[in-house]
Coordinates of C-alpha atoms in Angstrom, one line a residue:
X1179 CA 162.9 135.1 -181.4
X1180 CA 162.6 137.4 -184.4
X1181 CA 160.0 137.6 -187.1
X1182 CA 161.8 135.6 -189.8
X1183 CA 159.2 134.9 -192.4
X1184 CA 156.2 136.7 -194.0
X1185 CA 152.6 135.7 -193.5
X1186 CA 151.8 132.6 -195.4
X1187 CA 148.1 133.2 -195.4
X1188 CA 145.4 135.7 -194.4
X1189 CA 141.8 134.9 -193.7
X1190 CA 142.2 131.4 -195.1
X1191 CA 143.7 132.6 -198.4
X1192 CA 147.3 131.9 -199.4
X1193 CA 149.6 134.8 -199.7
X1194 CA 150.7 135.9 -203.1
X1195 CA 153.4 138.5 -203.8
X1196 CA 152.4 141.1 -206.3
X1197 CA 155.3 141.1 -208.7
X1198 CA 157.9 143.8 -209.3
X1199 CA 157.7 146.1 -212.4
X1200 CA 160.2 143.9 -214.1
X1201 CA 158.4 140.6 -213.3
X1202 CA 154.8 141.8 -213.8
X1203 CA 154.6 141.4 -217.6
X1204 CA 155.8 137.9 -217.4
X1205 CA 153.7 136.8 -214.4
X1206 CA 150.3 135.1 -214.7
X1207 CA 148.2 136.6 -211.9
X1208 CA 145.8 134.5 -210.0
X1209 CA 142.1 135.3 -209.7
X1210 CA 141.7 138.4 -207.7
X1211 CA 139.6 136.8 -204.9
X1212 CA 141.6 133.6 -204.6
X1213 CA 144.7 134.9 -202.7
X1214 CA 145.8 137.4 -200.1
X1215 CA 147.7 139.9 -202.1
X1216 CA 151.0 141.1 -200.5
X1217 CA 152.1 144.5 -201.7
X1218 CA 155.6 145.7 -200.7
X1219 CA 158.3 148.1 -201.7
X1220 CA 161.6 146.4 -202.3
X1221 CA 163.6 147.5 -199.3
X1222 CA 166.9 146.5 -201.0
X1223 CA 166.1 148.5 -204.1
X1224 CA 164.1 151.6 -203.2
X1225 CA 163.5 152.7 -206.8
X1226 CA 159.8 151.9 -206.5
X1227 CA 157.9 153.3 -203.5
X1228 CA 155.1 151.3 -201.9
X1229 CA 152.5 153.7 -203.3
X1230 CA 153.8 153.1 -206.8
X1231 CA 153.5 149.4 -206.4
X1232 CA 150.0 149.8 -205.1
X1233 CA 149.0 152.0 -208.1
X1234 CA 150.2 149.2 -210.4
X1235 CA 148.2 146.7 -208.4
X1236 CA 145.0 148.8 -208.8
X1237 CA 145.4 148.8 -212.6
X1238 CA 146.4 145.1 -212.9
X1239 CA 143.8 143.4 -210.8
X1240 CA 140.1 143.4 -210.6
X1241 CA 140.0 145.1 -207.3
X1242 CA 136.2 144.6 -206.8
X1243 CA 137.0 140.9 -206.2
X1244 CA 140.0 141.4 -203.8
X1245 CA 139.2 139.8 -200.4
X1246 CA 142.5 140.1 -198.5
X1247 CA 145.5 142.5 -198.6
X1248 CA 148.8 142.1 -196.8
X1249 CA 150.8 145.4 -196.6
X1250 CA 154.5 144.6 -196.6
X1251 CA 157.5 146.9 -196.2
X1252 CA 157.4 150.5 -197.2
X1253 CA 160.6 152.4 -197.8
X1254 CA 162.6 153.0 -194.6
X1255 CA 159.9 151.7 -192.3
X1256 CA 162.4 152.1 -189.4
X1257 CA 162.2 155.9 -189.7
X1258 CA 159.2 156.6 -191.9
X1259 CA 155.5 156.3 -190.9
X1260 CA 153.0 154.6 -193.2
X1261 CA 151.0 157.7 -193.6
X1262 CA 151.4 157.6 -197.4
X1263 CA 150.4 153.9 -197.4
X1264 CA 147.3 154.5 -195.3
X1265 CA 146.4 157.5 -197.4
X1266 CA 146.6 155.5 -200.6
X1267 CA 144.5 152.7 -199.1
X1268 CA 141.9 155.2 -197.9
X1269 CA 141.8 156.9 -201.3
X1270 CA 141.3 153.5 -203.0
X1271 CA 138.8 152.2 -200.5
X1272 CA 135.9 152.6 -202.9
X1273 CA 137.6 150.3 -205.4
X1274 CA 137.8 147.5 -202.8
X1275 CA 134.2 146.7 -201.9
X1276 CA 135.0 143.0 -201.2
X1277 CA 138.0 143.6 -199.0
X1278 CA 137.4 141.7 -195.7
X1279 CA 140.9 141.2 -194.3
X1280 CA 143.8 143.6 -194.0
X1281 CA 147.3 143.3 -192.4
X1282 CA 149.5 146.3 -192.1
X1283 CA 153.3 145.9 -191.6
X1284 CA 154.2 142.3 -192.7
X1285 CA 157.9 142.7 -192.4
X1286 CA 160.7 140.3 -191.4
X1287 CA 163.6 141.2 -189.2
X1288 CA 165.7 141.6 -192.2
X1289 CA 163.4 144.3 -193.6
X1290 CA 162.8 146.0 -190.2
X1291 CA 162.9 144.7 -186.7
X1292 CA 159.4 144.6 -185.2
X1293 CA 160.2 147.2 -182.5
X1294 CA 161.6 149.5 -185.1
X1295 CA 158.6 149.5 -187.4
X1296 CA 157.0 153.0 -187.4
X1297 CA 153.3 152.9 -187.4
X1298 CA 150.7 155.7 -187.4
X1299 CA 147.0 156.5 -187.0
X1300 CA 144.9 153.5 -187.9
X1301 CA 141.4 155.0 -187.2
X1302 CA 141.0 156.6 -190.7
X1303 CA 141.9 153.3 -192.4
X1304 CA 139.3 151.3 -190.4
X1305 CA 136.7 154.0 -190.9
X1306 CA 137.2 153.9 -194.7
X1307 CA 136.7 150.1 -194.8
X1308 CA 133.5 149.4 -192.9
X1309 CA 133.2 146.0 -194.5
X1310 CA 136.4 144.7 -192.9
X1311 CA 136.1 141.7 -190.6
X1312 CA 139.8 141.1 -189.9
X1313 CA 142.5 143.7 -189.2
X1314 CA 146.1 143.2 -188.0
X1315 CA 149.1 145.4 -187.5
X1316 CA 152.8 144.7 -186.8
X1317 CA 154.9 147.3 -184.9
X1318 CA 154.0 149.5 -182.0
X1319 CA 156.3 152.6 -182.6
X1320 CA 153.9 155.6 -182.7
X1321 CA 150.9 153.3 -183.2
X1322 CA 147.7 155.2 -182.7
X1323 CA 144.4 153.3 -182.2
X1324 CA 142.4 156.0 -180.5
X1325 CA 138.7 156.6 -181.2
X1326 CA 138.2 153.3 -183.1
X1327 CA 134.7 152.3 -184.0
X1328 CA 133.8 149.4 -186.2
X1329 CA 130.6 147.5 -186.5
X1330 CA 131.7 144.4 -188.4
X1331 CA 135.3 143.8 -187.2
X1332 CA 135.5 140.3 -185.8
X1333 CA 139.3 139.9 -185.5
X1334 CA 141.9 142.3 -184.3
X1335 CA 145.6 141.5 -184.0
X1336 CA 148.3 143.9 -182.7
X1337 CA 151.9 142.4 -182.8
X1338 CA 154.6 144.4 -181.1
X1339 CA 157.8 143.9 -179.2
X1340 CA 156.8 146.7 -176.8
X1341 CA 153.3 148.3 -176.7
X1342 CA 152.7 151.5 -174.7
X1343 CA 149.9 151.5 -172.2
X1344 CA 148.1 154.4 -174.0
X1345 CA 147.6 152.2 -177.0
X1346 CA 146.3 149.3 -174.9
X1347 CA 143.9 151.7 -173.2
X1348 CA 142.8 153.0 -176.6
X1349 CA 142.0 149.4 -177.8
X1350 CA 140.2 148.8 -174.6
X1351 CA 138.0 151.9 -175.2
X1352 CA 137.3 151.0 -178.8
X1353 CA 133.7 150.3 -180.0
X1354 CA 133.9 146.8 -181.5
X1355 CA 130.6 145.1 -180.8
X1356 CA 131.2 142.2 -183.3
X1357 CA 134.8 141.4 -182.2
X1358 CA 135.3 137.7 -181.5
X1359 CA 139.1 137.4 -181.6
X1360 CA 141.5 139.8 -179.9
X1361 CA 145.3 139.2 -180.0
X1362 CA 147.7 141.7 -178.4
X1363 CA 151.4 141.2 -178.1
X1364 CA 152.3 143.4 -175.1
X1365 CA 156.1 143.1 -175.3
X1366 CA 158.9 144.2 -173.0
X1367 CA 159.8 147.5 -171.2
X1368 CA 163.1 147.5 -173.2
X1369 CA 160.9 148.5 -176.2
X1370 CA 158.4 150.7 -174.5
X1371 CA 155.9 148.3 -172.9
X1372 CA 154.5 149.9 -169.7
X1373 CA 151.1 148.2 -169.4
X1374 CA 149.9 147.1 -165.9
X1375 CA 147.1 144.7 -165.2
X1376 CA 144.7 147.6 -164.4
X1377 CA 145.0 148.7 -168.0
X1378 CA 143.7 145.3 -169.1
X1379 CA 140.6 145.4 -166.9
X1380 CA 138.2 146.2 -169.8
X1381 CA 139.4 143.0 -171.5
X1382 CA 139.1 141.0 -168.3
X1383 CA 135.5 142.0 -167.7
X1384 CA 134.6 141.7 -171.3
X1385 CA 131.8 144.2 -170.8
X1386 CA 132.7 146.2 -173.9
X1387 CA 133.3 143.1 -176.1
X1388 CA 130.0 141.1 -176.0
X1389 CA 130.9 138.8 -178.9
X1390 CA 134.5 137.9 -177.7
X1391 CA 135.4 134.2 -177.9
X1392 CA 139.2 134.2 -178.2
X1393 CA 141.5 136.3 -176.1
X1394 CA 145.3 136.5 -176.4
X1395 CA 147.2 138.8 -174.0
X1396 CA 150.7 137.5 -174.7
X1397 CA 154.4 138.1 -175.4
X1398 CA 154.5 139.9 -172.1
X1399 CA 157.0 140.3 -169.3
X1400 CA 154.1 140.5 -166.8
X1401 CA 152.6 137.2 -167.9
X1402 CA 152.4 135.9 -164.3
X1403 CA 150.4 138.9 -163.3
X1404 CA 148.1 138.5 -166.3
X1405 CA 147.6 134.8 -165.5
X1406 CA 146.7 135.7 -161.9
X1407 CA 144.2 138.3 -163.1
X1408 CA 142.6 135.7 -165.5
X1409 CA 141.9 133.4 -162.5
X1410 CA 138.9 135.6 -161.6
X1411 CA 138.2 137.4 -164.9
X1412 CA 134.5 137.4 -165.8
X1413 CA 135.4 137.1 -169.6
X1414 CA 137.0 133.7 -169.2
X1415 CA 133.7 131.9 -168.6
X1416 CA 132.6 132.6 -172.2
X1417 CA 135.9 132.2 -174.0
X1418 CA 136.7 129.2 -176.3
X1419 CA 140.4 130.1 -176.5
X1420 CA 142.7 131.7 -174.0
X1421 CA 146.2 132.5 -175.0
X1422 CA 148.9 133.6 -172.5
X1423 CA 151.8 132.4 -174.6
X1424 CA 155.2 133.8 -175.7
X1425 CA 155.8 135.5 -172.4
X1426 CA 157.5 134.9 -169.0
X1427 CA 154.8 132.7 -167.5
X1428 CA 156.2 130.6 -164.6
X1429 CA 154.9 128.4 -161.9
X1430 CA 153.5 131.3 -159.8
X1431 CA 151.2 132.5 -162.6
X1432 CA 150.2 129.0 -163.6
X1433 CA 149.4 128.1 -160.0
X1434 CA 147.1 131.2 -159.7
X1435 CA 145.4 130.3 -163.0
X1436 CA 144.8 126.7 -161.9
X1437 CA 143.5 127.8 -158.5
X1438 CA 141.0 130.2 -160.0
X1439 CA 137.8 129.6 -161.9
X1440 CA 137.4 126.4 -163.9
X1441 CA 139.0 126.3 -167.4
X1442 CA 137.6 123.0 -168.5
X1443 CA 135.1 124.7 -170.8
X1444 CA 137.9 126.0 -173.0
X1445 CA 138.6 124.5 -176.4
X1446 CA 142.2 125.6 -176.2
X1447 CA 144.7 127.0 -173.7
X1448 CA 147.9 128.2 -175.4
X1449 CA 150.8 128.7 -173.0
X1450 CA 153.7 128.0 -175.4
X1451 CA 157.1 129.6 -174.7
X1452 CA 156.9 129.6 -170.9
X1453 CA 159.1 129.1 -167.8
X1454 CA 157.0 126.5 -165.9
X1455 CA 158.5 123.5 -164.3
X1456 CA 157.8 120.0 -165.6
X1457 CA 155.6 119.1 -162.5
X1458 CA 153.5 122.2 -163.2
X1459 CA 153.1 121.2 -166.8
X1460 CA 151.9 117.8 -165.7
X1461 CA 149.3 119.4 -163.4
X1462 CA 147.9 121.5 -166.2
X1463 CA 147.6 118.6 -168.5
X1464 CA 146.0 116.4 -165.8
X1465 CA 143.5 119.1 -165.0
X1466 CA 142.5 120.1 -168.5
X1467 CA 143.2 117.5 -171.1
X1468 CA 140.7 114.9 -169.7
X1469 CA 138.0 117.5 -170.2
X1470 CA 139.0 117.8 -173.9
X1471 CA 140.9 121.1 -173.7
X1472 CA 143.8 121.3 -176.2
X1473 CA 146.8 122.6 -174.2
X1474 CA 149.9 123.9 -175.8
X1475 CA 152.9 123.7 -173.4
X1476 CA 155.6 123.6 -176.0
X1477 CA 158.8 125.6 -175.9
X1478 CA 159.6 125.3 -172.2
X1479 CA 162.4 127.8 -171.5
X1480 CA 164.9 127.9 -168.6
X1481 CA 166.2 130.9 -166.7
X1482 CA 168.5 131.3 -163.6
X1483 CA 166.0 133.7 -162.0
X1484 CA 162.9 135.8 -162.9
X1485 CA 165.1 138.6 -164.2
X1486 CA 166.6 136.3 -166.8
X1487 CA 163.3 135.5 -168.4
X1488 CA 162.5 136.9 -171.8
X1489 CA 159.6 137.2 -174.1
X1490 CA 159.5 135.3 -177.4
X1491 CA 159.5 138.5 -179.5
X1492 CA 161.2 141.8 -178.5
X1493 CA 163.4 143.6 -180.8

């Protein structure tokens, strides 16, 4: 699977593409706080850089009312970091007092494959926006999340086709006392993923995430190992949603999960894109659905052997 479409909404607001220089004079702009504004450079016509598009945006919109920003493609994202993008956002942070949600790197595979997106240091961006409650990033190449501290952030999403263990450990060490939703796409070793279950231990205990209600450790080629670790993970008892989807989960991991601590308190268990057998699917439904747990077992994949399994998103 590839990322074939842009985000349609962010933080409950519909996405709206800030127009090109040619279209802007003819476009009626919505109220600043009514949409999630997507700002992107035209990757097929690089005459306008992302920073120039953002400068136009700052002049055209009442930025004090902007609630959500979606950062789309910047020029040559497959070989250029977003340092200029991040610098522009940091410089304009004082003009965005109502900004609560930010997504960095909303690109389709036609613009830049997820594992080719160059990222950078996100700490200064989060530090400049202490009012944020939702932050997401797509692409793990050179992603740096070390030293993050944020008092209000409630949702953090990191989408990659391959995430290095150093980044995972940095996220685990972050100071995020208000975080309720954590979503990490770990990816495949083909694209740099080298996380082992021991690296996930801070998430499994939940000791550093006192407000966590929703945990997604997904899109992983070690999904069976993660499921087995979840069977006894202390954090599970206080979760409302557990998401182990998009990876290589098979009967072995599912068996360990079912044999561990009860999951009947969950509101939702998401296991879509998996390699479980039909009988195992039936066991999961029979165990959890009578208790009111919403279970997603869609997209059952097949493979000749364990080596033939693949994650939903890689390149």
